[in-house]
């Protein structure tokens, strides 16, 4: 179970991130700077393992949310720099939640409960079907409308299982 933290804002800079691997990782890692509009800035290190929802291309000016492991060690620098696990570009009429969902398919913060329908696609990060129950796992949930209760209930369009 990963303790997902997030930061939402506008991409202000995208640059190469050098890993010091003598050219082996050159160009494979990016540093994406995100500003939230209130003066807070975060640098996300994006690796080949970072999952981009819908495999979208992110550019300067895009509104994004970056998710990272809140329990992972971080450098004590400003602006803070985190290894991005999941990146989400804002899309109209689409909500995304990245979290651990328990046996009742309730998120770890207790704010969202999933009702899986036969039309809900449950996939792996490589796009293949996930054939098991997605409960008790870290999930990326793509959904639309929710109920006005706590936890809010939704029938997701798609679930990506983070194995």
CSV table of N, CA and C in Angstrom, one decimal:
chain,number,residue,atom,x,y,z
A,1,UNK,N,0.8,-1.2,0.0
A,1,UNK,CA,0.0,0.0,0.0
A,1,UNK,C,0.9,1.2,0.0
A,2,UNK,N,0.7,2.0,-1.0
A,2,UNK,CA,1.5,3.3,-1.1
A,2,UNK,C,0.7,4.4,-0.5
A,3,UNK,N,1.4,5.3,0.2
A,3,UNK,CA,0.8,6.5,0.7
A,3,UNK,C,0.9,7.6,-0.3
A,4,UNK,N,-0.1,7.7,-1.2
A,4,UNK,CA,-0.1,8.7,-2.3
A,4,UNK,C,-0.3,10.1,-1.8
A,5,UNK,N,0.5,11.0,-2.1
A,5,UNK,CA,0.4,12.4,-2.0
A,5,UNK,C,0.3,13.0,-3.4
A,6,UNK,N,-0.4,14.2,-3.5
A,6,UNK,CA,-0.5,14.8,-4.8
A,6,UNK,C,-0.2,16.3,-4.7
A,7,UNK,N,0.1,16.8,-5.9
A,7,UNK,CA,0.3,18.3,-6.0
A,7,UNK,C,-0.3,18.7,-7.4
A,8,UNK,N,-1.2,19.7,-7.4
A,8,UNK,CA,-1.9,20.1,-8.6
A,8,UNK,C,-1.5,21.5,-8.9
A,9,UNK,N,-1.3,21.7,-10.2
A,9,UNK,CA,-1.0,23.1,-10.7
A,9,UNK,C,-0.7,23.1,-12.2
A,10,UNK,N,0.0,24.2,-12.6
A,10,UNK,CA,0.3,24.4,-14.0
A,10,UNK,C,1.8,24.1,-14.3
A,11,UNK,N,2.0,23.4,-15.4
A,11,UNK,CA,3.4,23.1,-15.8
A,11,UNK,C,4.0,24.4,-16.2
A,12,UNK,N,5.2,24.7,-15.6
A,12,UNK,CA,5.9,25.9,-16.0
A,12,UNK,C,7.2,25.7,-16.7
A,13,UNK,N,7.7,24.4,-16.6
A,13,UNK,CA,9.0,24.1,-17.2
A,13,UNK,C,9.1,22.6,-17.3
A,14,UNK,N,9.7,22.1,-18.5
A,14,UNK,CA,10.0,20.7,-18.7
A,14,UNK,C,11.4,20.7,-19.2
A,15,UNK,N,12.3,20.0,-18.5
A,15,UNK,CA,13.7,19.9,-18.9
A,15,UNK,C,14.2,18.5,-18.7
A,16,UNK,N,15.3,18.2,-19.3
A,16,UNK,CA,16.0,16.9,-19.1
A,16,UNK,C,16.5,16.8,-17.7
A,17,UNK,N,16.4,15.6,-17.1
A,17,UNK,CA,17.0,15.4,-15.8
A,17,UNK,C,18.1,14.4,-15.9
A,18,UNK,N,19.3,14.8,-15.5
A,18,UNK,CA,20.5,14.0,-15.7
A,18,UNK,C,20.6,13.1,-14.4
A,19,UNK,N,20.8,11.8,-14.7
A,19,UNK,CA,20.9,10.8,-13.6
A,19,UNK,C,22.3,10.5,-13.2
A,20,UNK,N,23.3,10.9,-14.0
A,20,UNK,CA,24.7,10.6,-13.8
A,20,UNK,C,25.1,9.2,-14.1
A,21,UNK,N,24.3,8.6,-15.1
A,21,UNK,CA,24.6,7.2,-15.5
A,21,UNK,C,25.4,7.1,-16.7
A,22,UNK,N,26.3,8.1,-17.0
A,22,UNK,CA,27.2,8.1,-18.1
A,22,UNK,C,26.5,7.9,-19.5
A,23,UNK,N,25.4,8.6,-19.7
A,23,UNK,CA,24.7,8.6,-20.9
A,23,UNK,C,23.7,7.5,-21.1
A,24,UNK,N,23.6,6.5,-20.2
A,24,UNK,CA,22.6,5.5,-20.3
A,24,UNK,C,21.2,6.0,-20.2
A,25,UNK,N,21.0,6.9,-19.2
A,25,UNK,CA,19.6,7.4,-19.0
A,25,UNK,C,19.4,8.7,-19.6
A,26,UNK,N,20.4,9.2,-20.4
A,26,UNK,CA,20.3,10.5,-21.0
A,26,UNK,C,19.0,10.7,-21.8
A,27,UNK,N,18.2,11.6,-21.5
A,27,UNK,CA,17.0,11.9,-22.3
A,27,UNK,C,15.8,11.1,-21.9
A,28,UNK,N,16.0,10.1,-21.0
A,28,UNK,CA,14.9,9.2,-20.5
A,28,UNK,C,14.2,9.8,-19.3
A,29,UNK,N,14.8,10.7,-18.6
A,29,UNK,CA,14.2,11.3,-17.4
A,29,UNK,C,14.0,12.8,-17.7
A,30,UNK,N,12.8,13.2,-17.2
A,30,UNK,CA,12.5,14.7,-17.3
A,30,UNK,C,12.2,15.2,-15.9
A,31,UNK,N,12.4,16.5,-15.8
A,31,UNK,CA,12.0,17.3,-14.6
A,31,UNK,C,10.9,18.2,-15.0
A,32,UNK,N,9.7,18.0,-14.4
A,32,UNK,CA,8.6,18.8,-14.7
A,32,UNK,C,8.3,19.7,-13.5
A,33,UNK,N,8.3,21.0,-13.7
A,33,UNK,CA,8.1,22.0,-12.7
A,33,UNK,C,6.6,22.4,-12.7
A,34,UNK,N,6.0,22.3,-11.6
A,34,UNK,CA,4.5,22.6,-11.4
A,34,UNK,C,4.3,23.6,-10.4
A,35,UNK,N,3.6,24.7,-10.7
A,35,UNK,CA,3.3,25.8,-9.8
A,35,UNK,C,1.7,25.8,-9.5
A,36,UNK,N,1.3,25.9,-8.3
A,36,UNK,CA,-0.1,25.8,-7.9
A,36,UNK,C,-0.9,27.1,-8.0
A,37,UNK,N,-0.2,28.2,-8.4
A,37,UNK,CA,-0.9,29.5,-8.5
A,37,UNK,C,-0.9,30.3,-7.2
A,38,UNK,N,-0.5,29.7,-6.1
A,38,UNK,CA,-0.4,30.3,-4.8
A,38,UNK,C,1.0,30.5,-4.3
A,39,UNK,N,1.9,30.3,-5.3
A,39,UNK,CA,3.3,30.4,-5.0
A,39,UNK,C,4.1,29.2,-4.6
A,40,UNK,N,3.4,28.1,-4.4
A,40,UNK,CA,4.0,26.8,-4.2
A,40,UNK,C,4.5,26.1,-5.5
A,41,UNK,N,5.7,25.6,-5.4
A,41,UNK,CA,6.3,25.0,-6.6
A,41,UNK,C,6.8,23.6,-6.2
A,42,UNK,N,6.6,22.6,-7.1
A,42,UNK,CA,7.2,21.3,-7.0
A,42,UNK,C,7.8,20.8,-8.3
A,43,UNK,N,9.0,20.2,-8.1
A,43,UNK,CA,9.6,19.6,-9.3
A,43,UNK,C,9.4,18.1,-9.2
A,44,UNK,N,8.8,17.5,-10.3
A,44,UNK,CA,8.6,16.1,-10.4
A,44,UNK,C,9.6,15.5,-11.3
A,45,UNK,N,10.3,14.5,-10.8
A,45,UNK,CA,11.2,13.7,-11.6
A,45,UNK,C,10.3,12.6,-12.3
A,46,UNK,N,10.3,12.7,-13.6
A,46,UNK,CA,9.5,11.7,-14.4
A,46,UNK,C,10.4,10.7,-15.1
A,47,UNK,N,10.2,9.5,-14.8
A,47,UNK,CA,11.0,8.4,-15.3
A,47,UNK,C,10.2,7.6,-16.3
A,48,UNK,N,10.9,6.6,-17.0
A,48,UNK,CA,10.1,5.8,-17.9
A,48,UNK,C,9.1,5.0,-17.2
A,49,UNK,N,9.2,4.8,-15.9
A,49,UNK,CA,8.2,4.0,-15.1
A,49,UNK,C,7.0,4.9,-14.7
A,50,UNK,N,7.1,6.2,-14.8
A,50,UNK,CA,5.9,7.1,-14.4
A,50,UNK,C,4.7,6.8,-15.3
A,51,UNK,N,3.6,6.6,-14.7
A,51,UNK,CA,2.4,6.3,-15.5
A,51,UNK,C,1.6,7.6,-15.8
A,52,UNK,N,1.4,7.9,-17.1
A,52,UNK,CA,0.6,9.1,-17.5
A,52,UNK,C,-0.8,8.6,-17.9
A,53,UNK,N,-1.8,9.0,-17.2
A,53,UNK,CA,-3.2,8.6,-17.4
A,53,UNK,C,-3.5,9.0,-18.9
A,54,UNK,N,-4.1,8.1,-19.6
A,54,UNK,CA,-4.4,8.2,-21.0
A,54,UNK,C,-3.2,8.4,-21.9
A,55,UNK,N,-2.0,8.2,-21.4
A,55,UNK,CA,-0.7,8.3,-22.1
A,55,UNK,C,-0.7,9.6,-22.9
A,56,UNK,N,-1.1,10.7,-22.2
A,56,UNK,CA,-1.1,12.0,-22.9
A,56,UNK,C,0.3,12.6,-22.8
A,57,UNK,N,0.5,13.5,-23.8
A,57,UNK,CA,1.7,14.4,-23.8
A,57,UNK,C,1.4,15.6,-23.0
A,58,UNK,N,2.3,15.9,-22.0
A,58,UNK,CA,2.2,17.1,-21.2
A,58,UNK,C,3.1,18.1,-21.7
A,59,UNK,N,2.6,19.4,-21.8
A,59,UNK,CA,3.5,20.5,-22.2
A,59,UNK,C,3.3,21.7,-21.3
A,60,UNK,N,4.2,22.6,-21.4
A,60,UNK,CA,4.2,23.8,-20.6
A,60,UNK,C,2.8,24.5,-20.7
A,61,UNK,N,2.2,24.9,-19.6
A,61,UNK,CA,0.9,25.5,-19.6
A,61,UNK,C,-0.3,24.6,-19.3
A,62,UNK,N,0.0,23.3,-19.3
A,62,UNK,CA,-1.0,22.3,-19.0
A,62,UNK,C,-1.3,22.3,-17.5
A,63,UNK,N,-2.5,22.0,-17.1
A,63,UNK,CA,-2.9,21.8,-15.7
A,63,UNK,C,-2.7,20.3,-15.4
A,64,UNK,N,-2.0,20.0,-14.4
A,64,UNK,CA,-1.7,18.6,-14.1
A,64,UNK,C,-1.8,18.3,-12.6
A,65,UNK,N,-1.9,17.0,-12.2
A,65,UNK,CA,-1.7,16.6,-10.9
A,65,UNK,C,-0.7,15.5,-10.9
A,66,UNK,N,0.3,15.6,-10.1
A,66,UNK,CA,1.4,14.6,-9.9
A,66,UNK,C,1.2,13.9,-8.6
A,67,UNK,N,1.3,12.6,-8.7
A,67,UNK,CA,1.2,11.8,-7.5
A,67,UNK,C,2.5,11.1,-7.2
A,68,UNK,N,2.9,11.1,-5.9
A,68,UNK,CA,4.2,10.6,-5.4
A,68,UNK,C,4.0,9.9,-4.1
A,69,UNK,N,5.0,9.1,-3.7
A,69,UNK,CA,4.9,8.3,-2.5
A,69,UNK,C,5.3,9.2,-1.3
A,70,UNK,N,4.3,9.5,-0.5
A,70,UNK,CA,4.5,10.4,0.6
A,70,UNK,C,5.5,9.9,1.7
A,71,UNK,N,5.7,8.6,1.6
A,71,UNK,CA,6.7,7.9,2.6
A,71,UNK,C,8.1,7.7,2.1
A,72,UNK,N,8.3,8.1,0.8
A,72,UNK,CA,9.6,7.9,0.2
A,72,UNK,C,10.5,9.0,0.7
A,73,UNK,N,11.8,8.7,0.8
A,73,UNK,CA,12.7,9.8,1.2
A,73,UNK,C,12.8,10.9,0.2
A,74,UNK,N,12.9,12.1,0.6
A,74,UNK,CA,13.0,13.3,-0.3
A,74,UNK,C,14.1,14.2,0.1
A,75,UNK,N,14.8,14.8,-0.9
A,75,UNK,CA,15.8,15.7,-0.7
A,75,UNK,C,15.3,16.9,0.0
A,76,UNK,N,16.0,17.5,0.9
A,76,UNK,CA,15.6,18.7,1.6
A,76,UNK,C,16.1,19.9,0.8
A,77,UNK,N,15.4,20.2,-0.3
A,77,UNK,CA,15.8,21.3,-1.2
A,77,UNK,C,14.5,22.1,-1.5
A,78,UNK,N,14.7,23.3,-2.0
A,78,UNK,CA,13.6,24.1,-2.5
A,78,UNK,C,13.8,24.4,-3.9
A,79,UNK,N,12.8,24.3,-4.8
A,79,UNK,CA,11.6,23.7,-4.5
A,79,UNK,C,11.7,22.2,-4.2
A,80,UNK,N,10.7,21.6,-3.5
A,80,UNK,CA,10.8,20.1,-3.3
A,80,UNK,C,10.8,19.3,-4.6
A,81,UNK,N,11.4,18.2,-4.5
A,81,UNK,CA,11.6,17.4,-5.7
A,81,UNK,C,11.1,15.9,-5.4
A,82,UNK,N,10.1,15.4,-6.1
A,82,UNK,CA,9.6,14.1,-5.9
A,82,UNK,C,9.6,13.3,-7.1
A,83,UNK,N,9.8,12.0,-6.9
A,83,UNK,CA,9.7,11.0,-8.0
A,83,UNK,C,8.2,10.8,-8.3
A,84,UNK,N,7.8,11.2,-9.5
A,84,UNK,CA,6.4,11.1,-9.9
A,84,UNK,C,6.1,9.6,-10.2
A,85,UNK,N,5.0,9.1,-9.5
A,85,UNK,CA,4.5,7.8,-9.8
A,85,UNK,C,3.4,7.8,-10.9
A,86,UNK,N,2.5,8.8,-10.8
A,86,UNK,CA,1.4,8.9,-11.7
A,86,UNK,C,1.3,10.4,-12.0
A,87,UNK,N,1.1,10.7,-13.3
A,87,UNK,CA,0.8,12.1,-13.7
A,87,UNK,C,-0.6,12.1,-14.4
A,88,UNK,N,-1.4,13.1,-14.1
A,88,UNK,CA,-2.7,13.3,-14.7
A,88,UNK,C,-2.9,14.7,-15.3
A,89,UNK,N,-3.2,14.7,-16.6
A,89,UNK,CA,-3.5,16.0,-17.2
A,89,UNK,C,-5.0,16.3,-17.0
A,90,UNK,N,-5.3,17.5,-16.6
A,90,UNK,CA,-6.8,17.8,-16.4
A,90,UNK,C,-7.5,17.6,-17.7
A,91,UNK,N,-8.7,17.0,-17.6
A,91,UNK,CA,-9.5,16.7,-18.7
A,91,UNK,C,-11.0,17.0,-18.3
A,92,UNK,N,-11.7,17.8,-19.1
A,92,UNK,CA,-13.1,18.1,-18.7
A,92,UNK,C,-13.9,16.8,-18.6
A,93,UNK,N,-14.9,16.8,-17.6
A,93,UNK,CA,-15.8,15.7,-17.3
A,93,UNK,C,-15.1,14.4,-16.9
A,94,UNK,N,-13.9,14.5,-16.5
A,94,UNK,CA,-13.2,13.3,-16.0
A,94,UNK,C,-12.5,13.6,-14.7
A,95,UNK,N,-12.8,12.8,-13.7
A,95,UNK,CA,-12.1,12.9,-12.4
A,95,UNK,C,-11.2,11.7,-12.3
A,96,UNK,N,-10.1,11.9,-11.6
A,96,UNK,CA,-9.1,10.8,-11.4
A,96,UNK,C,-8.7,10.8,-9.9
A,97,UNK,N,-8.7,9.6,-9.3
A,97,UNK,CA,-8.2,9.4,-7.9
A,97,UNK,C,-7.2,8.3,-7.9
A,98,UNK,N,-6.1,8.5,-7.3
A,98,UNK,CA,-5.0,7.5,-7.2
A,98,UNK,C,-4.9,7.3,-5.7
A,99,UNK,N,-5.2,6.0,-5.3
A,99,UNK,CA,-5.2,5.7,-3.9
A,99,UNK,C,-5.3,4.2,-3.7
A,100,UNK,N,-5.2,3.8,-2.4
A,100,UNK,CA,-5.4,2.4,-2.0
A,100,UNK,C,-6.9,2.3,-1.8
A,101,UNK,N,-7.5,1.2,-2.3
A,101,UNK,CA,-8.9,0.9,-2.1
A,101,UNK,C,-9.0,-0.4,-1.3
A,102,UNK,N,-9.8,-0.4,-0.2
A,102,UNK,CA,-9.9,-1.6,0.7
A,102,UNK,C,-10.8,-2.6,0.1
A,103,UNK,N,-11.2,-3.6,0.9
A,103,UNK,CA,-12.0,-4.7,0.5
A,103,UNK,C,-13.4,-4.3,0.1
A,104,UNK,N,-13.9,-3.1,0.6
A,104,UNK,CA,-15.2,-2.6,0.3
A,104,UNK,C,-15.1,-1.6,-0.9
A,105,UNK,N,-13.9,-1.5,-1.5
A,105,UNK,CA,-13.6,-0.5,-2.5
A,105,UNK,C,-13.8,0.9,-2.1
A,106,UNK,N,-13.4,1.2,-0.8
A,106,UNK,CA,-13.4,2.6,-0.3
A,106,UNK,C,-12.0,3.0,-0.3
A,107,UNK,N,-11.7,4.3,-0.7
A,107,UNK,CA,-10.4,4.8,-0.7
A,107,UNK,C,-9.8,5.0,0.7
A,108,UNK,N,-8.5,5.1,0.8
A,108,UNK,CA,-7.9,5.1,2.2
A,108,UNK,C,-8.3,6.4,2.9
A,109,UNK,N,-8.6,7.5,2.2
A,109,UNK,CA,-9.1,8.7,2.9
A,109,UNK,C,-10.6,8.6,3.2
A,110,UNK,N,-11.3,7.6,2.8
A,110,UNK,CA,-12.7,7.4,3.1
A,110,UNK,C,-13.6,8.3,2.3
A,111,UNK,N,-13.1,8.9,1.2
A,111,UNK,CA,-13.9,9.9,0.5
A,111,UNK,C,-14.6,9.3,-0.8
A,112,UNK,N,-14.2,8.2,-1.3
A,112,UNK,CA,-14.7,7.6,-2.5
A,112,UNK,C,-14.9,6.1,-2.4
A,113,UNK,N,-16.1,5.7,-2.8
A,113,UNK,CA,-16.4,4.2,-2.9
A,113,UNK,C,-16.8,3.9,-4.3
A,114,UNK,N,-16.2,2.7,-4.8
A,114,UNK,CA,-16.4,2.3,-6.2
A,114,UNK,C,-17.5,1.3,-6.3
A,115,UNK,N,-18.4,1.4,-7.3
A,115,UNK,CA,-19.4,0.4,-7.7
A,115,UNK,C,-18.9,0.0,-9.0
A,116,UNK,N,-18.4,-1.2,-9.1
A,116,UNK,CA,-17.9,-1.7,-10.4
A,116,UNK,C,-19.1,-2.3,-11.2
A,117,UNK,N,-19.2,-1.9,-12.4
A,117,UNK,CA,-20.3,-2.4,-13.3
A,117,UNK,C,-19.6,-3.3,-14.3
A,118,UNK,N,-20.4,-4.1,-15.1
A,118,UNK,CA,-19.9,-4.9,-16.1
A,118,UNK,C,-19.2,-4.1,-17.2
A,119,UNK,N,-19.5,-2.8,-17.3
A,119,UNK,CA,-18.9,-2.0,-18.3
A,119,UNK,C,-17.6,-1.3,-17.9
A,120,UNK,N,-17.3,-1.4,-16.6
A,120,UNK,CA,-16.1,-0.8,-16.1
A,120,UNK,C,-14.9,-1.6,-16.6
A,121,UNK,N,-13.9,-0.9,-17.3
A,121,UNK,CA,-12.7,-1.6,-17.7
A,121,UNK,C,-11.7,-1.6,-16.6
A,122,UNK,N,-11.2,-2.8,-16.2
A,122,UNK,CA,-10.2,-2.9,-15.2
A,122,UNK,C,-8.9,-3.4,-15.9
A,123,UNK,N,-7.9,-2.6,-15.9
A,123,UNK,CA,-6.7,-2.8,-16.7
A,123,UNK,C,-5.4,-2.8,-15.9
A,124,UNK,N,-4.4,-3.3,-16.4
A,124,UNK,CA,-3.0,-3.2,-15.9
A,124,UNK,C,-2.4,-1.9,-16.5
A,125,UNK,N,-1.3,-1.5,-16.0
A,125,UNK,CA,-0.7,-0.3,-16.6
A,125,UNK,C,-0.2,-0.5,-18.0
A,126,UNK,N,0.0,-1.7,-18.5
A,126,UNK,CA,0.4,-2.0,-19.8
A,126,UNK,C,-0.8,-2.1,-20.8
A,127,UNK,N,-2.0,-1.9,-20.3
A,127,UNK,CA,-3.2,-1.9,-21.1
A,127,UNK,C,-3.9,-3.3,-21.2
A,128,UNK,N,-3.4,-4.3,-20.6
A,128,UNK,CA,-4.0,-5.6,-20.6
A,128,UNK,C,-5.1,-5.7,-19.5
A,129,UNK,N,-6.0,-6.6,-19.8
A,129,UNK,CA,-7.1,-6.7,-18.8
A,129,UNK,C,-6.6,-7.3,-17.5
A,130,UNK,N,-7.2,-6.8,-16.4
A,130,UNK,CA,-6.9,-7.4,-15.1
A,130,UNK,C,-8.0,-8.3,-14.7
A,131,UNK,N,-7.7,-9.6,-14.4
A,131,UNK,CA,-8.7,-10.6,-14.3
A,131,UNK,C,-9.2,-10.9,-12.9
A,132,UNK,N,-8.6,-10.2,-11.9
A,132,UNK,CA,-9.0,-10.4,-10.5
A,132,UNK,C,-9.8,-9.3,-9.9
A,133,UNK,N,-10.2,-9.4,-8.7
A,133,UNK,CA,-10.9,-8.4,-8.0
A,133,UNK,C,-9.9,-7.2,-7.6
A,134,UNK,N,-10.2,-6.0,-8.0
A,134,UNK,CA,-9.3,-4.9,-7.7
A,134,UNK,C,-9.2,-4.4,-6.3
A,135,UNK,N,-10.0,-5.0,-5.4
A,135,UNK,CA,-10.0,-4.6,-4.0
A,135,UNK,C,-8.7,-4.9,-3.3
A,136,UNK,N,-8.4,-4.1,-2.3
A,136,UNK,CA,-7.2,-4.2,-1.5
A,136,UNK,C,-5.9,-4.0,-2.3
A,137,UNK,N,-6.0,-3.0,-3.2
A,137,UNK,CA,-4.9,-2.6,-4.1
A,137,UNK,C,-4.8,-1.1,-4.3
A,138,UNK,N,-3.6,-0.7,-4.8
A,138,UNK,CA,-3.4,0.7,-5.2
A,138,UNK,C,-4.0,0.8,-6.6
A,139,UNK,N,-4.9,1.8,-6.8
A,139,UNK,CA,-5.6,1.9,-8.1
A,139,UNK,C,-5.6,3.3,-8.6
A,140,UNK,N,-5.6,3.5,-9.9
A,140,UNK,CA,-5.9,4.7,-10.6
A,140,UNK,C,-7.4,4.6,-11.0
A,141,UNK,N,-8.3,5.5,-10.6
A,141,UNK,CA,-9.7,5.4,-10.9
A,141,UNK,C,-10.1,6.6,-11.7
A,142,UNK,N,-10.6,6.3,-12.9
A,142,UNK,CA,-11.1,7.4,-13.8
A,142,UNK,C,-12.6,7.3,-13.8
A,143,UNK,N,-13.2,8.4,-13.4
A,143,UNK,CA,-14.7,8.4,-13.1
A,143,UNK,C,-15.3,9.7,-13.5
A,144,UNK,N,-16.6,9.8,-13.5
A,144,UNK,CA,-17.4,11.0,-13.8
A,144,UNK,C,-18.2,11.4,-12.6
A,145,UNK,N,-19.5,11.4,-12.7
A,145,UNK,CA,-20.4,11.8,-11.6
A,145,UNK,C,-20.3,11.0,-10.3
A,146,UNK,N,-20.5,11.6,-9.2
A,146,UNK,CA,-20.5,11.0,-7.9
A,146,UNK,C,-21.8,11.4,-7.1
A,147,UNK,N,-22.1,10.6,-6.1
A,147,UNK,CA,-23.2,10.9,-5.2
A,147,UNK,C,-22.8,12.0,-4.2
A,148,UNK,N,-23.8,12.6,-3.6
A,148,UNK,CA,-23.5,13.7,-2.6
A,148,UNK,C,-23.6,13.1,-1.2
A,149,UNK,N,-22.7,12.2,-0.9
A,149,UNK,CA,-22.6,11.6,0.4
A,149,UNK,C,-21.2,11.3,0.7
A,150,UNK,N,-20.9,10.9,1.9
A,150,UNK,CA,-19.6,10.5,2.3
A,150,UNK,C,-19.6,9.1,2.8
A,151,UNK,N,-18.9,8.2,2.1
A,151,UNK,CA,-18.1,8.4,1.0
A,151,UNK,C,-18.9,8.6,-0.3
A,152,UNK,N,-18.5,9.5,-1.2
A,152,UNK,CA,-19.1,9.6,-2.5
A,152,UNK,C,-19.0,8.3,-3.2
A,153,UNK,N,-20.1,7.9,-3.9
A,153,UNK,CA,-20.1,6.7,-4.6
A,153,UNK,C,-20.1,7.0,-6.1
A,154,UNK,N,-19.4,6.1,-6.9
A,154,UNK,CA,-19.3,6.3,-8.3
A,154,UNK,C,-19.1,5.0,-9.0
A,155,UNK,N,-19.5,4.9,-10.2
A,155,UNK,CA,-19.3,3.8,-11.1
A,155,UNK,C,-18.2,4.2,-12.1
A,156,UNK,N,-16.9,3.8,-11.9
A,156,UNK,CA,-15.8,4.3,-12.7
A,156,UNK,C,-15.9,3.9,-14.1
A,157,UNK,N,-15.4,4.7,-15.0
A,157,UNK,CA,-15.3,4.4,-16.4
A,157,UNK,C,-14.2,3.3,-16.6
A,158,UNK,N,-13.1,3.6,-15.8
A,158,UNK,CA,-11.9,2.7,-16.0
A,158,UNK,C,-11.1,2.7,-14.7
A,159,UNK,N,-10.5,1.5,-14.4
A,159,UNK,CA,-9.6,1.4,-13.3
A,159,UNK,C,-8.3,0.8,-13.8
A,160,UNK,N,-7.2,1.4,-13.4
A,160,UNK,CA,-5.9,0.9,-13.7
A,160,UNK,C,-5.3,0.4,-12.4
A,161,UNK,N,-4.9,-0.9,-12.4
A,161,UNK,CA,-4.3,-1.5,-11.2
A,161,UNK,C,-2.8,-1.3,-11.2
A,162,UNK,N,-2.3,-0.8,-10.1
A,162,UNK,CA,-0.9,-0.5,-9.9
A,162,UNK,C,-0.3,-1.7,-9.2
A,163,UNK,N,0.1,-2.7,-10.0
A,163,UNK,CA,0.7,-3.9,-9.4
A,163,UNK,C,2.1,-3.7,-8.8
